[in-house]
Tab-separated table of C-alpha atoms in Angstrom:
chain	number	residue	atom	x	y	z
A	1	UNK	CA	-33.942	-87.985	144.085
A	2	UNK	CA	-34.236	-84.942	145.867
A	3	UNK	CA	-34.467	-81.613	144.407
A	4	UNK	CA	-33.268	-78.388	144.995
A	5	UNK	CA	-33.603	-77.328	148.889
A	6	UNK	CA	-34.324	-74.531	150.680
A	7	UNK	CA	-34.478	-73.110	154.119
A	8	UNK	CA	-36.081	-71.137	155.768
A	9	UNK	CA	-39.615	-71.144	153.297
A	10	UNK	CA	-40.596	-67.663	155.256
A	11	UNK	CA	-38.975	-65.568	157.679
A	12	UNK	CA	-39.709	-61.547	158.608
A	13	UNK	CA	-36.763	-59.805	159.544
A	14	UNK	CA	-36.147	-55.937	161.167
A	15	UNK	CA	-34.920	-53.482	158.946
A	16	UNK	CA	-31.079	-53.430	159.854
A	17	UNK	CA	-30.678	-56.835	160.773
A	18	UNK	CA	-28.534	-60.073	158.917
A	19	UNK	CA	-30.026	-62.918	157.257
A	20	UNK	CA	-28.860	-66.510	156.215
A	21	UNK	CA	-30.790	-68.266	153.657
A	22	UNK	CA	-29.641	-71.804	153.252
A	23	UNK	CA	-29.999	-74.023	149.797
A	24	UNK	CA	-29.058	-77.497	149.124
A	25	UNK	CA	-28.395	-78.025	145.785
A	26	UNK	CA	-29.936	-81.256	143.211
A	27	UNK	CA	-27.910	-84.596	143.980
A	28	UNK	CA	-25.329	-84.610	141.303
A	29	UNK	CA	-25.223	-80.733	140.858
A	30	UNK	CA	-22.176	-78.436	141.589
A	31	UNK	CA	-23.430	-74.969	140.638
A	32	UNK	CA	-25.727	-72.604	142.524
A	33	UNK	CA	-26.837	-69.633	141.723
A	34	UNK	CA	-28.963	-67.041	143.902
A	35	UNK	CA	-31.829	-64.924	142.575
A	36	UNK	CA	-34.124	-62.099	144.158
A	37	UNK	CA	-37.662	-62.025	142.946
A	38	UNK	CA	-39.611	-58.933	144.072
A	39	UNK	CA	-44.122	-59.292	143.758
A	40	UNK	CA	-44.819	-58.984	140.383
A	41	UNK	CA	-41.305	-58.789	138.450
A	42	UNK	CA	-39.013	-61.379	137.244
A	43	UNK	CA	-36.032	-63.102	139.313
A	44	UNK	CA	-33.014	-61.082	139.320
A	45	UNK	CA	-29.489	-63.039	139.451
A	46	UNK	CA	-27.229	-62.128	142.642
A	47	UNK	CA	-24.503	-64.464	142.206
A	48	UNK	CA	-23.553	-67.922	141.269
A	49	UNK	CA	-20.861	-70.032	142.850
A	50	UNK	CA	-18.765	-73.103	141.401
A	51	UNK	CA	-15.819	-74.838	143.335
A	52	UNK	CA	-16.880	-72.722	146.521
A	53	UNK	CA	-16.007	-69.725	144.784
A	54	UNK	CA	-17.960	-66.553	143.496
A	55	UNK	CA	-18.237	-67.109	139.695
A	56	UNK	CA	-20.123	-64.343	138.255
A	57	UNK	CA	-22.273	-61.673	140.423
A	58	UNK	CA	-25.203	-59.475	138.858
A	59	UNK	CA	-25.984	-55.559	139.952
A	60	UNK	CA	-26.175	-56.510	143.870
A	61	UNK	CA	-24.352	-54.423	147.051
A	62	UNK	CA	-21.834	-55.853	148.963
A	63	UNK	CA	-24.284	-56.588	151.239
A	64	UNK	CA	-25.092	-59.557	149.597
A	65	UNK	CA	-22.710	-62.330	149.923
A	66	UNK	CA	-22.586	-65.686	149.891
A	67	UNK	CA	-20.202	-68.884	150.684
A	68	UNK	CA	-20.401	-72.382	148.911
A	69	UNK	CA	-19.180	-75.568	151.189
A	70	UNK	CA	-17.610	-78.942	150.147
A	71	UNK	CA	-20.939	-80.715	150.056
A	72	UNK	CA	-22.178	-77.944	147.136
A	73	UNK	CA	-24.882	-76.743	149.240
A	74	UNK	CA	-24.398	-72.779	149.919
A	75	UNK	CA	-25.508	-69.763	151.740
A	76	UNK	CA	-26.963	-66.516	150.913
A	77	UNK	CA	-26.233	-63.672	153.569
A	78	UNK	CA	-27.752	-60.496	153.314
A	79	UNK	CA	-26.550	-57.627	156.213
A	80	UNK	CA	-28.113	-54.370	157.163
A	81	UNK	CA	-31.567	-55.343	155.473
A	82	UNK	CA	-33.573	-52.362	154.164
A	83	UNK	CA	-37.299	-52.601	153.300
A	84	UNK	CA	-36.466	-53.196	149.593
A	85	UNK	CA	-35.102	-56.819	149.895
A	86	UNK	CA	-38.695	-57.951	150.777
A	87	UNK	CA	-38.696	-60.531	148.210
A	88	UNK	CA	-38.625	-64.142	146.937
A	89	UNK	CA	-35.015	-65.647	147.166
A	90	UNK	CA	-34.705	-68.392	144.694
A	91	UNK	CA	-31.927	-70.751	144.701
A	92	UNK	CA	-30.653	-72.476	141.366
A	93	UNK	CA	-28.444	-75.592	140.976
A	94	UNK	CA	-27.571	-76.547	137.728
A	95	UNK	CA	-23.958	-79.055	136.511
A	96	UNK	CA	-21.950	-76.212	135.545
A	97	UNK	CA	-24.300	-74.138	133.517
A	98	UNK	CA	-26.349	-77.494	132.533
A	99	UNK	CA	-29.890	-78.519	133.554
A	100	UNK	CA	-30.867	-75.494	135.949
A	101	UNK	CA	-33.491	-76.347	138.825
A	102	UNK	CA	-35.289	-74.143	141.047
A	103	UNK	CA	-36.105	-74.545	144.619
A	104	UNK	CA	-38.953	-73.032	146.315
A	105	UNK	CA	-37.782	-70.093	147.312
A	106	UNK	CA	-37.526	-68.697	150.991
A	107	UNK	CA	-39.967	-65.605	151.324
A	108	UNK	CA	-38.082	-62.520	152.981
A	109	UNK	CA	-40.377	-60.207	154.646
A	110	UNK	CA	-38.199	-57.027	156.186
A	111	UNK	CA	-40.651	-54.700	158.644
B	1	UNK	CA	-26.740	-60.432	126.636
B	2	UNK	CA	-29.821	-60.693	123.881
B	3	UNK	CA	-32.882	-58.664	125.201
B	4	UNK	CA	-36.151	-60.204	125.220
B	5	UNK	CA	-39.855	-58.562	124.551
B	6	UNK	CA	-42.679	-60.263	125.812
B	7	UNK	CA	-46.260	-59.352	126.172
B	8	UNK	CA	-47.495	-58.566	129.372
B	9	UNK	CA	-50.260	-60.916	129.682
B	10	UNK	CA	-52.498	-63.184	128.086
B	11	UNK	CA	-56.093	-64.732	128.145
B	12	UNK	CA	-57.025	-67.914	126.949
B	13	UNK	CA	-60.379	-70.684	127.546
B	14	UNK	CA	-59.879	-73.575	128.676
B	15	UNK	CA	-58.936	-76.378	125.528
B	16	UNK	CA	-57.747	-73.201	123.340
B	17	UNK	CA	-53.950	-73.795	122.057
B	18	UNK	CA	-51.719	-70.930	123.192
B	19	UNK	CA	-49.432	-69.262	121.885
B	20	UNK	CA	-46.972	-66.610	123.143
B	21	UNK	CA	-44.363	-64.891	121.048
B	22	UNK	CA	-40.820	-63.316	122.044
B	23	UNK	CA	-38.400	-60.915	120.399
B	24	UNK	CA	-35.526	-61.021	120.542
B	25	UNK	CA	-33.414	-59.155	117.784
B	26	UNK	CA	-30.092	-59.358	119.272
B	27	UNK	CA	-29.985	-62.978	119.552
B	28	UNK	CA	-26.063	-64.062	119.279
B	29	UNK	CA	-25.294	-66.996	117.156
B	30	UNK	CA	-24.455	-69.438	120.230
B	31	UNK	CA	-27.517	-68.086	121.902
B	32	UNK	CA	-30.289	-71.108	122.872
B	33	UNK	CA	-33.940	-69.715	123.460
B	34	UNK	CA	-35.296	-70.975	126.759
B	35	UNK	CA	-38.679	-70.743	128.413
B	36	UNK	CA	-39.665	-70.926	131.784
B	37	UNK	CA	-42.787	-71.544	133.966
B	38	UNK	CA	-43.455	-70.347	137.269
B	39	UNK	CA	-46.209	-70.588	139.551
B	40	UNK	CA	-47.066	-68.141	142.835
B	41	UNK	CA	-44.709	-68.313	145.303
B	42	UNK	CA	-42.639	-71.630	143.140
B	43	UNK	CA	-39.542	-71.351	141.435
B	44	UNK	CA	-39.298	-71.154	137.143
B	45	UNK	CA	-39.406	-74.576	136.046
B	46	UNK	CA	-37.676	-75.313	132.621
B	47	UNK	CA	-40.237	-76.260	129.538
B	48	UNK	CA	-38.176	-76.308	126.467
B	49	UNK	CA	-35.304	-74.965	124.651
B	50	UNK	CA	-34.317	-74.949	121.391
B	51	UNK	CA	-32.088	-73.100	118.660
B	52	UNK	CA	-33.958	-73.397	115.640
B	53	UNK	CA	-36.606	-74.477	113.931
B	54	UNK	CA	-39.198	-76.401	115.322
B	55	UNK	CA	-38.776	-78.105	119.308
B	56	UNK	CA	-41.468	-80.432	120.472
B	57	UNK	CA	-41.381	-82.271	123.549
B	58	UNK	CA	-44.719	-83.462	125.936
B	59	UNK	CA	-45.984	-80.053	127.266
B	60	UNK	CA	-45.005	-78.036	124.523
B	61	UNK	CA	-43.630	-76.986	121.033
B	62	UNK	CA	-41.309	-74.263	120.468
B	63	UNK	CA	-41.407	-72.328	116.966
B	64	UNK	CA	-37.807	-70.423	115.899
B	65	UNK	CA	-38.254	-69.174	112.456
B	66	UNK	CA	-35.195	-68.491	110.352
B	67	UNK	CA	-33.963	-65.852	111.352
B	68	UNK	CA	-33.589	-66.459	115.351
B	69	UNK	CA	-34.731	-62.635	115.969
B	70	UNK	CA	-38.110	-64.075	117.282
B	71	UNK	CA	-39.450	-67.451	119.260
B	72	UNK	CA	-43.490	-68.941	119.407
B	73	UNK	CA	-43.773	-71.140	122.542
B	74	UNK	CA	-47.209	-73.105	121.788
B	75	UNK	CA	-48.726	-75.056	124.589
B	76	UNK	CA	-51.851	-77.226	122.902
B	77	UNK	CA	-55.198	-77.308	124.998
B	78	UNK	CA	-54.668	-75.303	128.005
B	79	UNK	CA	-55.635	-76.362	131.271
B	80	UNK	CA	-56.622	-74.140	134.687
B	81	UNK	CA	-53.340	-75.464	135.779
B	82	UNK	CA	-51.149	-73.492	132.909
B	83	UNK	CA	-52.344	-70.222	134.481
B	84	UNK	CA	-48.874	-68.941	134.886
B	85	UNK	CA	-45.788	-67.056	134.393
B	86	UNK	CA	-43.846	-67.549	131.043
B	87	UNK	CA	-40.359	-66.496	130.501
B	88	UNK	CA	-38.493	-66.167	127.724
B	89	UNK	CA	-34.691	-66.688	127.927
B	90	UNK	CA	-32.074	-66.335	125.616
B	91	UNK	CA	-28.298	-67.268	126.268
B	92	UNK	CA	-25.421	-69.341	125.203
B	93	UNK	CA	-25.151	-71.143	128.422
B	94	UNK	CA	-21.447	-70.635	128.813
B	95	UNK	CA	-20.022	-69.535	132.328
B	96	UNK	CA	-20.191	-65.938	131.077
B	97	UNK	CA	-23.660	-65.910	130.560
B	98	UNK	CA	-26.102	-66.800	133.454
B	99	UNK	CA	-29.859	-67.066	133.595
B	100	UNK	CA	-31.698	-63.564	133.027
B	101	UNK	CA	-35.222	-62.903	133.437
B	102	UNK	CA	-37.622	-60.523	132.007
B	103	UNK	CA	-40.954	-59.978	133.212
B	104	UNK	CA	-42.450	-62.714	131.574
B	105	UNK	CA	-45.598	-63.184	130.269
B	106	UNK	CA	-48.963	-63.769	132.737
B	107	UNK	CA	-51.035	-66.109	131.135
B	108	UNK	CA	-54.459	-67.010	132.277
B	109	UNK	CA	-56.620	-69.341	131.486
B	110	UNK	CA	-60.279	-69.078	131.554
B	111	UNK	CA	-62.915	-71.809	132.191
């Protein structure tokens, strides 16, 4: 049984440019939810999404968004990237709010 | 959402039984107490939760004494491999509250 998924594992991006960060979820899951962990602090929720909609969103920009498909696997878009979203982007799945699992994370690096 | 105080970081030897304490005196009455682990560059990974009392399960115990304002997670006979990040959470797991970390508590162990 496969966990949770997620794609790229590291990519470095140009200030200014878009990203996609790709997650598929736990087999049996509908819920993900998207979190930003900077070096050396603890992960920071972005936004979770049930029934491809945006349930609940944390203290992000509008340049984070994000789109859930049929198959509950989702996307996490972030445009005109600025040296501060160097992070860890962690991607949750969870049966509504039951039984939350972490992927891997994909490592942002923005130069 | 219930605010949680943890210490910074901890040191223990290898075989030692740990134990790492959080505040939390807002705790609502629907509130769980969750802890997390995470490793470099992995995602948290769940331990235990309980919501009072005592919790025991095969990597750990979880202490919550009467009055919920405070939580003991106590992992017996460390390993290398517990030298990690431990989070605290506290939440009622509804669709209102999501998954909020602190900065967690660095705990390493020494041979």
């Amino acid at each position: 049984d496969a966990g949770v998924t997620q794609s790229p594992t590291h990519l470095i991006k140009t200030r200014g440019q878009q990203v996609t960060l790709r997650c598929s979820p736990k087999s049996g899951h509908d819920t993900v939810s998207w979190y930003q962990q900077a070096l050396g602090q603890g992960p920071q929720f972005i936004f979770q999404y049930y029934e491809e909609e945006e349930r609940q969103r944390g203290n992000f920009p509008d340049r984070f968004s994000g789109h859930q498909f049929p198959n509950y696997s989702s996307e996490l878009n972030v445009n005109a990237l600025l040296l501060g979203d160097s992070a860890l982007y962690l991607c949750a799945s969870s049966f509504g709010e039951v039984g939350y699992t972490f992927g891997s994370g994909t490592r942002l690096t923005v130069v | 959402l219930a605010k949680t105080t943890q210490p910074i970081s901890m040191d223990s030897y290898e075989g030692q039984e740990v134990n790492i304490t959080c505040s939390h005196n807002n705790i609502a009455t629907n509130d769980y107490i969750t802890w997390y682990q995470q490793f470099p560059s992995q995602g948290p990974r769940f331990i235990i939760q309980g919501y009072k009392t005592k919790v025991t399960n095969e990597v750990a115990s979880l202490f919550i004494p009467a009055d919920r304002k405070s939580s003991t997670l106590s992992l017996p006979r460390v390993s290398l491999s517990d030298t990690a990040v431990y989070y605290c959470l506290v939440g009622d797991g509804t669709g209102a509250n999501n998954l909020f970390f602190g900065t967690g508590t660095r705990l390493t162990v020494i041979p």
